[in-house]
XYZ file of C-alpha atoms in Angstrom:
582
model
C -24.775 -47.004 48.937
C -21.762 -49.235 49.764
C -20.180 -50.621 53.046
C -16.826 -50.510 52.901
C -14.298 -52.584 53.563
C -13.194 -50.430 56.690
C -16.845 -49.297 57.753
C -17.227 -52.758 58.322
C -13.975 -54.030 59.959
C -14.416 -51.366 62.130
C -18.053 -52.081 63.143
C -17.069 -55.655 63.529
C -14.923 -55.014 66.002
C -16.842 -52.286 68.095
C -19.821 -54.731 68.298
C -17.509 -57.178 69.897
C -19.286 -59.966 67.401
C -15.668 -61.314 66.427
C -12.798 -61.137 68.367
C -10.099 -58.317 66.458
C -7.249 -60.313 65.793
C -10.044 -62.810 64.131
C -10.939 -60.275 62.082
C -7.898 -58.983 61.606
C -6.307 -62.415 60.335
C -10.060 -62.611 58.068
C -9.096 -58.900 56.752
C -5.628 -60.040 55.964
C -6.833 -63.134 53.871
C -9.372 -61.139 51.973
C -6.654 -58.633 50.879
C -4.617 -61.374 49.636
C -7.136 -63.467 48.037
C -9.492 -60.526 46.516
C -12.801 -61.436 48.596
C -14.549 -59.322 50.789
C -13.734 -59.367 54.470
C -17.901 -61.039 55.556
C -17.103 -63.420 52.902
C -14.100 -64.581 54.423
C -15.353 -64.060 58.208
C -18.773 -66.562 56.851
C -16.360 -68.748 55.345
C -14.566 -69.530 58.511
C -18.023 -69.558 60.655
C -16.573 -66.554 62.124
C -20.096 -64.679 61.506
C -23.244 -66.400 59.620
C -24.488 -65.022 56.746
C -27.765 -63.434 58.085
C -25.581 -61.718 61.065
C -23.329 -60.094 57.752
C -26.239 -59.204 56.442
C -27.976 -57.551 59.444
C -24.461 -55.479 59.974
C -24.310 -54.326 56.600
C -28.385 -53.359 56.906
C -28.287 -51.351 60.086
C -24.447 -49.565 58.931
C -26.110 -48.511 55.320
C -29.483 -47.692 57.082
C -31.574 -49.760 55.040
C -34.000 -52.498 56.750
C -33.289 -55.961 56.491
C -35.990 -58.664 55.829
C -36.089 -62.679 56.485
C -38.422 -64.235 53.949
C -37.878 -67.833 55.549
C -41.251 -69.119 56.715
C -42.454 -66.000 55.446
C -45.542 -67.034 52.669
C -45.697 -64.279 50.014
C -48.608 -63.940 48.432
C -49.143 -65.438 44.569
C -49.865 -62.293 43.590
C -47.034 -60.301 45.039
C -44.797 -62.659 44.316
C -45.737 -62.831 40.326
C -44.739 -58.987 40.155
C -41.273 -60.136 39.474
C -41.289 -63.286 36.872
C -39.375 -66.247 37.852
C -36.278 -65.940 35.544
C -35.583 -62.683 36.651
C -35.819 -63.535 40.088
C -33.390 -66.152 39.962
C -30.969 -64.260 38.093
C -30.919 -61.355 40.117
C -31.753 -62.490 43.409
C -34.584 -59.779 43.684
C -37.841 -60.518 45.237
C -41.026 -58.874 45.663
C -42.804 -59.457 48.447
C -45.236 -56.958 49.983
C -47.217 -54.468 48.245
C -49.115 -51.563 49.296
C -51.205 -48.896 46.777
C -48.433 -47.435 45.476
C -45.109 -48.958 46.747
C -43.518 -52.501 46.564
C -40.778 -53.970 48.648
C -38.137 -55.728 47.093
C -35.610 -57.970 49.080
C -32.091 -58.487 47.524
C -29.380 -59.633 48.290
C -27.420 -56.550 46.408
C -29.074 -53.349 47.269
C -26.659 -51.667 45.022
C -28.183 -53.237 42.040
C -29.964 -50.178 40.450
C -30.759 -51.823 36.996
C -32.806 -54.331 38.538
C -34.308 -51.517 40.819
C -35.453 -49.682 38.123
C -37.109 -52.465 35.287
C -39.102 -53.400 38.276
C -40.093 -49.916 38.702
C -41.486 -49.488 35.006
C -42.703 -52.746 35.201
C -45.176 -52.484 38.050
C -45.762 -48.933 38.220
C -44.932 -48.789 42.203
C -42.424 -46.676 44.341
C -39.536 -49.462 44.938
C -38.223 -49.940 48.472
C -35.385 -51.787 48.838
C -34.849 -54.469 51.493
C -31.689 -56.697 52.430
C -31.716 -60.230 53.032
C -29.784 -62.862 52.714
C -29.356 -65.805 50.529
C -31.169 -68.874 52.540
C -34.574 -66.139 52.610
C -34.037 -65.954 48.662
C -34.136 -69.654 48.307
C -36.802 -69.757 50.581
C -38.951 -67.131 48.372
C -37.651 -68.962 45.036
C -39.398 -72.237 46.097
C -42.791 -71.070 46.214
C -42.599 -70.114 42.220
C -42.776 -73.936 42.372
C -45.670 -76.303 42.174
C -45.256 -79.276 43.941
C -43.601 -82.046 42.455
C -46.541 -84.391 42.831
C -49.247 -81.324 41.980
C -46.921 -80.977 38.310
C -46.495 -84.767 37.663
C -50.408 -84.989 38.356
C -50.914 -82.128 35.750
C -48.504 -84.008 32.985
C -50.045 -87.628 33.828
C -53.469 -86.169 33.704
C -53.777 -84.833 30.381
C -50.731 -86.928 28.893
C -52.242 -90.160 30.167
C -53.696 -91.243 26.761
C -50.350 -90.675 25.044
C -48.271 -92.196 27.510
C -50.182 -95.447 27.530
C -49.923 -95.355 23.274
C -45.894 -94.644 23.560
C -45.314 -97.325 26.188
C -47.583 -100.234 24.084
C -45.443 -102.859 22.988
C -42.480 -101.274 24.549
C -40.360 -104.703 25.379
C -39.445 -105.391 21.987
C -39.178 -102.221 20.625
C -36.383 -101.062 18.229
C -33.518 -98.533 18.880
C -35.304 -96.337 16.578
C -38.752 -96.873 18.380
C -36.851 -95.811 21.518
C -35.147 -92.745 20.218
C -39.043 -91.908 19.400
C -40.457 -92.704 22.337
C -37.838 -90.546 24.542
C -38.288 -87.490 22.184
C -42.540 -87.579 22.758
C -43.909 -84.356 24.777
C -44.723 -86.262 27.693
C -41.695 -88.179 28.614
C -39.529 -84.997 27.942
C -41.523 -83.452 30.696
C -41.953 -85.213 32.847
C -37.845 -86.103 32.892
C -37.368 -82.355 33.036
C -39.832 -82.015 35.762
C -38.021 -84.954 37.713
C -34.558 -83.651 37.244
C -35.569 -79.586 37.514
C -37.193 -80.497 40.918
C -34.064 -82.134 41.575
C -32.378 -79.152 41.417
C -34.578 -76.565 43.524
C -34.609 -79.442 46.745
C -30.964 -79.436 46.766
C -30.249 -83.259 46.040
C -27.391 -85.439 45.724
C -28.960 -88.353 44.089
C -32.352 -89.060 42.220
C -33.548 -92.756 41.947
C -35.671 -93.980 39.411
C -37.124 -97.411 40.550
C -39.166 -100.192 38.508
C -41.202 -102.088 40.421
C -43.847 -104.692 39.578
C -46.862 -102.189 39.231
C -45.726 -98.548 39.306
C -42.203 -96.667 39.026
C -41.134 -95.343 42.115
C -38.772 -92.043 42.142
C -36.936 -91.274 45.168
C -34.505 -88.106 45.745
C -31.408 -88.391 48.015
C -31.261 -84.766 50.336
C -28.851 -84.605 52.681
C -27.656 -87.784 52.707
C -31.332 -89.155 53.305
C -33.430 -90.601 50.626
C -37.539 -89.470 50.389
C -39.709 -90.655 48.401
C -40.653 -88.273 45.955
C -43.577 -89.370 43.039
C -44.707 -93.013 41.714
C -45.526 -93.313 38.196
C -47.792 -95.363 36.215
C -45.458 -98.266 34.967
C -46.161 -97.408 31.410
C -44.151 -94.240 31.646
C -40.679 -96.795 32.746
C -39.205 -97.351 28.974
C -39.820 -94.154 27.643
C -38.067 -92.366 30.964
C -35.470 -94.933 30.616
C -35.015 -94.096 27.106
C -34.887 -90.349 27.341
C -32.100 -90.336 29.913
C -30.692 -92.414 27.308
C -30.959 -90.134 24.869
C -29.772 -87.477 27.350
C -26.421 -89.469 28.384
C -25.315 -90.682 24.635
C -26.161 -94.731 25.584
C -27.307 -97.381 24.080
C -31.180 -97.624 23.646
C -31.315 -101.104 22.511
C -29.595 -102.305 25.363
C -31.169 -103.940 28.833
C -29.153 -106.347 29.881
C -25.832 -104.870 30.693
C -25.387 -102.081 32.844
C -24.702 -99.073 31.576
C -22.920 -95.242 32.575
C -23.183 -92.106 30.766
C -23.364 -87.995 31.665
C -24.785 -85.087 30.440
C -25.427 -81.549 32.091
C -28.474 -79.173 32.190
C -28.643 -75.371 32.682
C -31.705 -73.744 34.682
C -31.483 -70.110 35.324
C -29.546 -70.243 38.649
C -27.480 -73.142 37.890
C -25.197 -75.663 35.606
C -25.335 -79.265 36.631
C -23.635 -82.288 35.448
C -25.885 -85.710 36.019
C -23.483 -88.869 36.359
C -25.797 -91.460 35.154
C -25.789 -95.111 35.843
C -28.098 -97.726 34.497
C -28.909 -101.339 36.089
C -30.885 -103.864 35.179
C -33.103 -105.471 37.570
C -35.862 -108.068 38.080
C -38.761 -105.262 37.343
C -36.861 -103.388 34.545
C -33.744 -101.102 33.953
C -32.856 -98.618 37.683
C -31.769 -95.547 37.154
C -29.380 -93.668 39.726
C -28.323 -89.721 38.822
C -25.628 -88.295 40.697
C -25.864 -83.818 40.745
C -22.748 -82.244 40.735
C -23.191 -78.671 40.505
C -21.120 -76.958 38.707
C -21.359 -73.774 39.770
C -21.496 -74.225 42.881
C -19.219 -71.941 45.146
C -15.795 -73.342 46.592
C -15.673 -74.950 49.926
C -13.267 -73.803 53.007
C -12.007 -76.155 55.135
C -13.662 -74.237 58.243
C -16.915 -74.150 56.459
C -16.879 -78.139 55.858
C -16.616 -78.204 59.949
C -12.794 -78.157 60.624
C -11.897 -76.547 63.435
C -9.125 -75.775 66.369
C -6.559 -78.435 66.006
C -7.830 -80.054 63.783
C -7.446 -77.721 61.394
C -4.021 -76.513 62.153
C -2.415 -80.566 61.272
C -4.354 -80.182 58.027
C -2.808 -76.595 57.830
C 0.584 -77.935 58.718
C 0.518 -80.879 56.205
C -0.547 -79.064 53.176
C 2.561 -76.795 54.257
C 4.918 -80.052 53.285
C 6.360 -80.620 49.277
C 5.909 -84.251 49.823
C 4.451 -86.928 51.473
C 1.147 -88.598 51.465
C -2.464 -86.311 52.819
C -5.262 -88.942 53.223
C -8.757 -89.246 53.759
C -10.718 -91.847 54.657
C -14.695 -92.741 55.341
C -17.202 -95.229 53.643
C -19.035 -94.196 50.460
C -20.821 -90.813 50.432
C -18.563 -89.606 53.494
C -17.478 -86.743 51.658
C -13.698 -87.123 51.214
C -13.854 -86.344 47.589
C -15.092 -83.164 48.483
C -12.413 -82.451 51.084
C -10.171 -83.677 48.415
C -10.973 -80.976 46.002
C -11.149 -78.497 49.065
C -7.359 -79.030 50.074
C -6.454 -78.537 46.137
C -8.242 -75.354 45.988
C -5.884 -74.235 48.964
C -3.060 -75.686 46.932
C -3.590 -74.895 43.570
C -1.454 -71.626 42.828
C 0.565 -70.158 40.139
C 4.153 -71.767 40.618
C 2.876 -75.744 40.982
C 1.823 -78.114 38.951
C -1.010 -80.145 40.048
C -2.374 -83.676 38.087
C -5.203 -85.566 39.206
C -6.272 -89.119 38.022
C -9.917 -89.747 39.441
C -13.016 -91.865 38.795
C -14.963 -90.076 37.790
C -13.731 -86.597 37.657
C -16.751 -85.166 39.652
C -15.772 -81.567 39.447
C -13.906 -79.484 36.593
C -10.988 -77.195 38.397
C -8.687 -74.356 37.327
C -5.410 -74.641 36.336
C -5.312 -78.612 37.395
C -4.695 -81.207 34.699
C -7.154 -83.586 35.592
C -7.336 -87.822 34.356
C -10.011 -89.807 34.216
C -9.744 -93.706 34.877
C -11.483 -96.297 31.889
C -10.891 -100.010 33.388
C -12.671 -100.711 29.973
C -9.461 -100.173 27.877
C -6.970 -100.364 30.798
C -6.344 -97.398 32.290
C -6.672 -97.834 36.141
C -5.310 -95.524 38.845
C -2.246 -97.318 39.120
C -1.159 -96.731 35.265
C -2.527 -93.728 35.409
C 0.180 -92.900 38.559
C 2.443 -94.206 36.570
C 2.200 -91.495 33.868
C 1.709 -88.715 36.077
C 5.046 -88.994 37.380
C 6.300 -88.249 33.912
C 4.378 -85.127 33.503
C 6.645 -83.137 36.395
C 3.950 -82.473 38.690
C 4.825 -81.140 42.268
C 0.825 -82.494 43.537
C -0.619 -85.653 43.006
C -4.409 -86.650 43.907
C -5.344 -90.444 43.337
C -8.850 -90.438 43.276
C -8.746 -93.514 45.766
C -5.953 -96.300 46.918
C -7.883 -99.255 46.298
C -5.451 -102.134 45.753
C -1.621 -102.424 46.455
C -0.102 -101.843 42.747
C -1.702 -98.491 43.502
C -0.690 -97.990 47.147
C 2.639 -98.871 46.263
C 3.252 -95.907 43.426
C 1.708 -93.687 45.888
C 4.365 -94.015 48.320
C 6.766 -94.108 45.618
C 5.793 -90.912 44.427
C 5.996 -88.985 48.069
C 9.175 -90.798 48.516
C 10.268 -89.233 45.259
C 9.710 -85.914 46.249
C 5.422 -85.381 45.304
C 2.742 -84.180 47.845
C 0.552 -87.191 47.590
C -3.512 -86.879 48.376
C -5.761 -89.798 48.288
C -8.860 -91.331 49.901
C -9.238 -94.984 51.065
C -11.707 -96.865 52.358
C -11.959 -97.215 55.788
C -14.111 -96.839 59.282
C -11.612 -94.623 60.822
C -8.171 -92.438 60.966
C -6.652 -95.149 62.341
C -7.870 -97.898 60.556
C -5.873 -96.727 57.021
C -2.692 -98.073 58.327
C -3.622 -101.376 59.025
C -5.202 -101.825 55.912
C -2.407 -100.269 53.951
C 0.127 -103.271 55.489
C -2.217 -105.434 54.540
C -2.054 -104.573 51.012
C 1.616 -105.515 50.897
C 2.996 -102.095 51.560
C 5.949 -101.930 53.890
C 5.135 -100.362 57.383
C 8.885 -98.552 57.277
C 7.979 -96.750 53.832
C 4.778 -95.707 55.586
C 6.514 -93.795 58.583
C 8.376 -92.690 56.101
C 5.172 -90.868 53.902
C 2.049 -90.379 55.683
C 2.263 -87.201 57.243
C -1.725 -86.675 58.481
C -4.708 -89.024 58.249
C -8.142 -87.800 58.063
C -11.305 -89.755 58.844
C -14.464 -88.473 58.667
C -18.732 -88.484 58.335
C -21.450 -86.455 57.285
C -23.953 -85.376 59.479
C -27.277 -83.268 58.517
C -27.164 -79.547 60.246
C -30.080 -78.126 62.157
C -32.635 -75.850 61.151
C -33.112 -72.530 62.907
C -35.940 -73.251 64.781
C -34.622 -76.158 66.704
C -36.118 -77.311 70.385
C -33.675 -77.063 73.297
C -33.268 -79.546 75.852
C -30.529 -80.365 78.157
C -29.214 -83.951 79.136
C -30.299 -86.209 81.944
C -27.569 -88.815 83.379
C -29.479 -91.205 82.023
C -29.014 -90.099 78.560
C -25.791 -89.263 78.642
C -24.725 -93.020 79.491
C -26.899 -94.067 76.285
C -24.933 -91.119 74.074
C -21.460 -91.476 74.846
C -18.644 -91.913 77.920
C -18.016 -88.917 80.460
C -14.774 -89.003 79.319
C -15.818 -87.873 75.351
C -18.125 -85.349 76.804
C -14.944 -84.190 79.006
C -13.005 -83.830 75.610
C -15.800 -82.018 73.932
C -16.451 -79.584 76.478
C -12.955 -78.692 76.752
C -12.512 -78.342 73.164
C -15.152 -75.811 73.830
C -13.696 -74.122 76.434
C -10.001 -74.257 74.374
C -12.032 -72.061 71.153
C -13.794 -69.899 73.519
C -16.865 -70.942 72.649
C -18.159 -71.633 76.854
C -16.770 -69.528 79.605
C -14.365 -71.662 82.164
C -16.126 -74.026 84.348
C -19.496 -74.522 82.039
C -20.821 -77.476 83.451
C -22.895 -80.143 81.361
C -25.943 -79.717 82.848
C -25.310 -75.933 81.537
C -25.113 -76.893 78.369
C -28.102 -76.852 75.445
C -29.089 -79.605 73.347
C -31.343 -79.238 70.265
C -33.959 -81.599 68.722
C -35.311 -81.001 65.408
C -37.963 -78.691 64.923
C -39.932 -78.461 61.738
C -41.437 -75.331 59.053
C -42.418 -75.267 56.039
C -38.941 -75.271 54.189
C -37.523 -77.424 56.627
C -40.032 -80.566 56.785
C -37.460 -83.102 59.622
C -35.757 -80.196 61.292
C -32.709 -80.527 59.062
C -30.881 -78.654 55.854
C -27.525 -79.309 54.341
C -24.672 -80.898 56.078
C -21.561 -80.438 57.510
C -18.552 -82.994 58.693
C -17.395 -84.535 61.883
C -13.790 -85.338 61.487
C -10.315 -86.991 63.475
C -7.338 -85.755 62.027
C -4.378 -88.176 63.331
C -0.768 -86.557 62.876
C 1.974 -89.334 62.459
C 4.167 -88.169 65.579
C 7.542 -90.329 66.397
C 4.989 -92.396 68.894
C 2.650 -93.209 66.261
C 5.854 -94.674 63.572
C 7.031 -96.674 66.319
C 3.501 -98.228 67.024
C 3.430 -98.750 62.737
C 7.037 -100.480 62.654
C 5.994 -103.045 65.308
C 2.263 -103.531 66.396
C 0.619 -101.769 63.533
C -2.925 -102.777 65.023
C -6.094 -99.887 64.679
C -6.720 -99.896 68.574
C -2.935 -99.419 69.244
C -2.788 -96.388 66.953
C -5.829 -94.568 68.195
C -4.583 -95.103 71.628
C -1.793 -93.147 70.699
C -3.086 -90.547 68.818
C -5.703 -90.217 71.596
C -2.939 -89.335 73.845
C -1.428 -86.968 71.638
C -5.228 -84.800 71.247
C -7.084 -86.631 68.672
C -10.184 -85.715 68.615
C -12.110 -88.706 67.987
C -15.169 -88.379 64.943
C -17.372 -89.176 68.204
C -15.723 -86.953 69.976
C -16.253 -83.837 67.598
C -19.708 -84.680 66.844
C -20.508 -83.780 70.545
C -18.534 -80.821 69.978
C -20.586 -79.798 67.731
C -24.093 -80.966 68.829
C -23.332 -78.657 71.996
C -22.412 -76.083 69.569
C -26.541 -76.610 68.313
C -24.711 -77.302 65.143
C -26.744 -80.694 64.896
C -28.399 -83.001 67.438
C -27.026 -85.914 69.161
C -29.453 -88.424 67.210
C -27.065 -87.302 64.105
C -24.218 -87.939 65.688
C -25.482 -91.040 66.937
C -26.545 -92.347 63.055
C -23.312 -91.797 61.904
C -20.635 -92.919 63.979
C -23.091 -95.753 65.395
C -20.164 -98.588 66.076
């Protein structure tokens, strides 16, 4: 049983789900690139995945199943062991005397079909679902973070009180010991496998003056996660340590180290970094998954016009591409998004980066060490030498660095970079003021991206619509005005939809979606450096000047397309709010 690549197109377009030269275009690109034509139609928001799924369901005949909010029961669920689960993305999850259904996300998988057909006994019916249910299913294999840490402290107490005696003057050797002991090796792998399964960014392990406090970063919010009894701080420290190749002997310097864990489902790199402080040595781990799956630029919430400057500049052979946003705005990964785009067989790309955060294909990638010396600006200056037609700088940070970055698009390089600003706009300005000449930027800069995250909505979200009252507190009439039309301009509102017409959407809550929200998506302006703008830059070269400008020209201000997108129900206007708060 197999949809194929024309069954589908063709249902596609009979439905009326996606317009046909959408899926035409989608068709094209999967041709070209080797995918299949729902990847490439989910990839570009075109369909969701659980609307790809459904199609493919009802066209092979075969029900499909959502497992999200959907409790299986222990027993059910245990028919299939954990490993194999994850591995296969098969899950069992109603039983009857003598049949089981399965859902999978590859109904075509007849291997799998069959071991769990020996293996229970039971007629196997196959179900369909798609990946969010599977992750939903996959986390109640799980204890609870807090039920397994009680479990470890419980019966390990005695032994973690005897490893942590005397720990403050203990020897590199004593260290090494403590962080290879039975309980601190669990309860590290329960901290960082946990980790893993909630999906975060960051964990943080926190000394304070009675008790260790761990907190886990998800979606760009931190929770609190577990305290620990204090005596369990220097052998944690130690083992991730031991785990990142640092010094165990040494608390008074800060420290940074890596090292990378494998769980069934994934590979994961933790970027480690060690601080001393008043209560003991902090802990932050960064999670960069490996194997994670490539982004588009439609999926990380480009759209419309936006997308077609970003389009239009990666179409140039030099010139400088950047992004800018605070810390933790995402521009690395829009970065490495663009290079995926442009990373093909006849260029050379080079990267120098701090640190290199994710491993790609076919790009010769540098990492900075100010320790001996090499910064981004000496790396530039070798990567010029190596013929490369790409550059990325990981970020322009000072004006040695500017400076061979516009030397390099001058000399014929497609430059991409980040900096550090609060807007689009704001990267000129701050460019002249690290001594680089506002003629050489006209000459360069061909788009500038600025940009936030903000956390997505869960399905079951609450509509509302907006009283005047609360759209004076939100924003101007004028950035609704823009919104809406941008709306209108993708089709996505008939003609004439009033605001008052339009839905809102608070956070609701479930069981695998506690505050109403899960993963994240960006609100961008993407400022194009028209003839306007390079006269603006050769004379008043002020932030408010250029965005004036570039409002003028369609800019869609970060503001602007977060309203676009909260009347899309693609988050609520409280996000919005929290991230582009002035």
């Amino acid at each position: 049983m197999h949809v194929s690549e024309g069954e589908l197109k063709e249902f596609i377009i009979d439905s009326g789900l996606v317009a046909k030269k959408d899926v035409e275009d989608a068709a094209k690109e999967a041709a070209e690139r080797g995918q299949s034509l729902g990847d490439i139609l989910v990839s570009r928001g075109a369909l969701t995945e659980d609307a790809l799924r459904r199609i493919q369901a009802y066209v092979l005949g075969i029900p499909f199943v959502s497992l999200k909010d959907h409790k299986i029961p222990a027993d059910v669920l245990s028919l299939i062991p954990e490993p194999i689960a994850r591995t296969h993305n098969i899950i069992a999850y109603k039983k009857t005397i003598d049949s089981l259904e399965i859902a999978m996300l590859d109904v075509e998988d007849l291997a799998s079909i069959e071991t769990v057909g020996k293996k229970t006994g039971l007629k196997i019916l196959p179900r369909l679902t798609d990946t969010e249910s599977i992750k939903y299913a996959l986390l109640q294999y799980q204890k609870s973070l807090k039920d397994e840490f009680g479990d470890i402290i419980s019966t390990e107490a005695g032994k973690i009180k005897a490893v942590a005696e005397g720990g403050k003057d203990l020897s590199g050797e004593d260290l090494k010991k403590m962080a290879e002991d039975l309980p601190i090796v669990r309860i590290v792998d329960t901290l960082l496998r946990h980790a893993i399964v909630q999906g975060a960014s960051d964990i943080h392990i926190e000394p304070m003056e009675d008790q260790v406090l761990v907190r886990y970063r998800i979606d760009g919010i931190l929770h609190d996660a577990m305290t620990l009894p204090k005596a369990a701080a220097a052998g944690i420290i130690a083992r991730i340590k031991v785990l990142s190749n640092l010094k165990l002997d040494e608390k008074r310097l800060p420290q940074d180290g890596r090292f990378k864990m494998e769980t069934e489902a994934d590979r994961v790199s933790f970027r480690v970094s060690i601080l001393p402080t008043f209560f003991g040595e902090k802990t932050v781990m960064r999670l960069l998954r490996e194997t994670g799956e490539g982004f588009t630029l439609e999926a990380l919430g480009l759209h419309g016009e936006n997308l077609e400057r970003i389009h239009h500049a990666l179409g140039a052979t030099t010139g400088i591409i950047l992004i800018s946003g605070p810390t933790g705005s995402g521009k690395t990964t829009t970065l490495y998004t663009m290079l995926d785009i442009l990373n093909q067989p006849d260029v050379n790309i080079s990267t120098v980066e701090d640190p290199i955060e994710y491993q790609m294909k076919r790009i010769n990638q540098t990492q900075v060490n100010a320790q001996i010396g090499f910064t981004f600006a000496s790396g530039l200056r070798s990567l010029v030498r190596q013929d490369p037609d790409i550059i990325m700088v990981g970020e322009i940070r000072d004006s040695e660095t500017a400076s061979l970055a516009i030397n390099a698009a001058l000399t014929g390089h497609l430059v991409l970079s980040t900096i550090h600003t609060n807007s689009a706009a704001g990267a000129i300005p701050r460019l002249i003021d690290m001594g680089v000449e506002p003629f050489l930027l006209t000459s360069t800069i061909r788009v500038i991206v600025g940009q936030r995250l903000v956390r997505k909505l869960c399905e079951n979200k609450e509509a509302y619509t907006l009283t005047a009252d609360m759209r004076a507190k939100v924003a101007s009439g004028a950035e609704f005005d823009i919104a809406f039309k941008t709306l209108e301009e993708e089709k996505l509102v008939p003609k004439g939809t009033k605001l008052n017409d339009i839905q809102f959407y608070h956070p609701g809550s479930s069981p695998d979606c506690e505050d109403g929200y899960k993963s994240r998506i960006g609100i961008h302006e993407v400022l194009a450096v028209s003839p306007a703008i390079r006269e603006i830059m050769l004379h008043e070269s002020t932030t408010d000047a250029i965005e004036t400008q570039a409002k003028k020209e369609g800019m869609l201000t970060m503001r602007e397309d977060g309203l676009y997108k909260a009347a899309r129900g693609i988050t609520s206007l409280e996000e919005v709010l929290r991230a582009v708060s002035e």
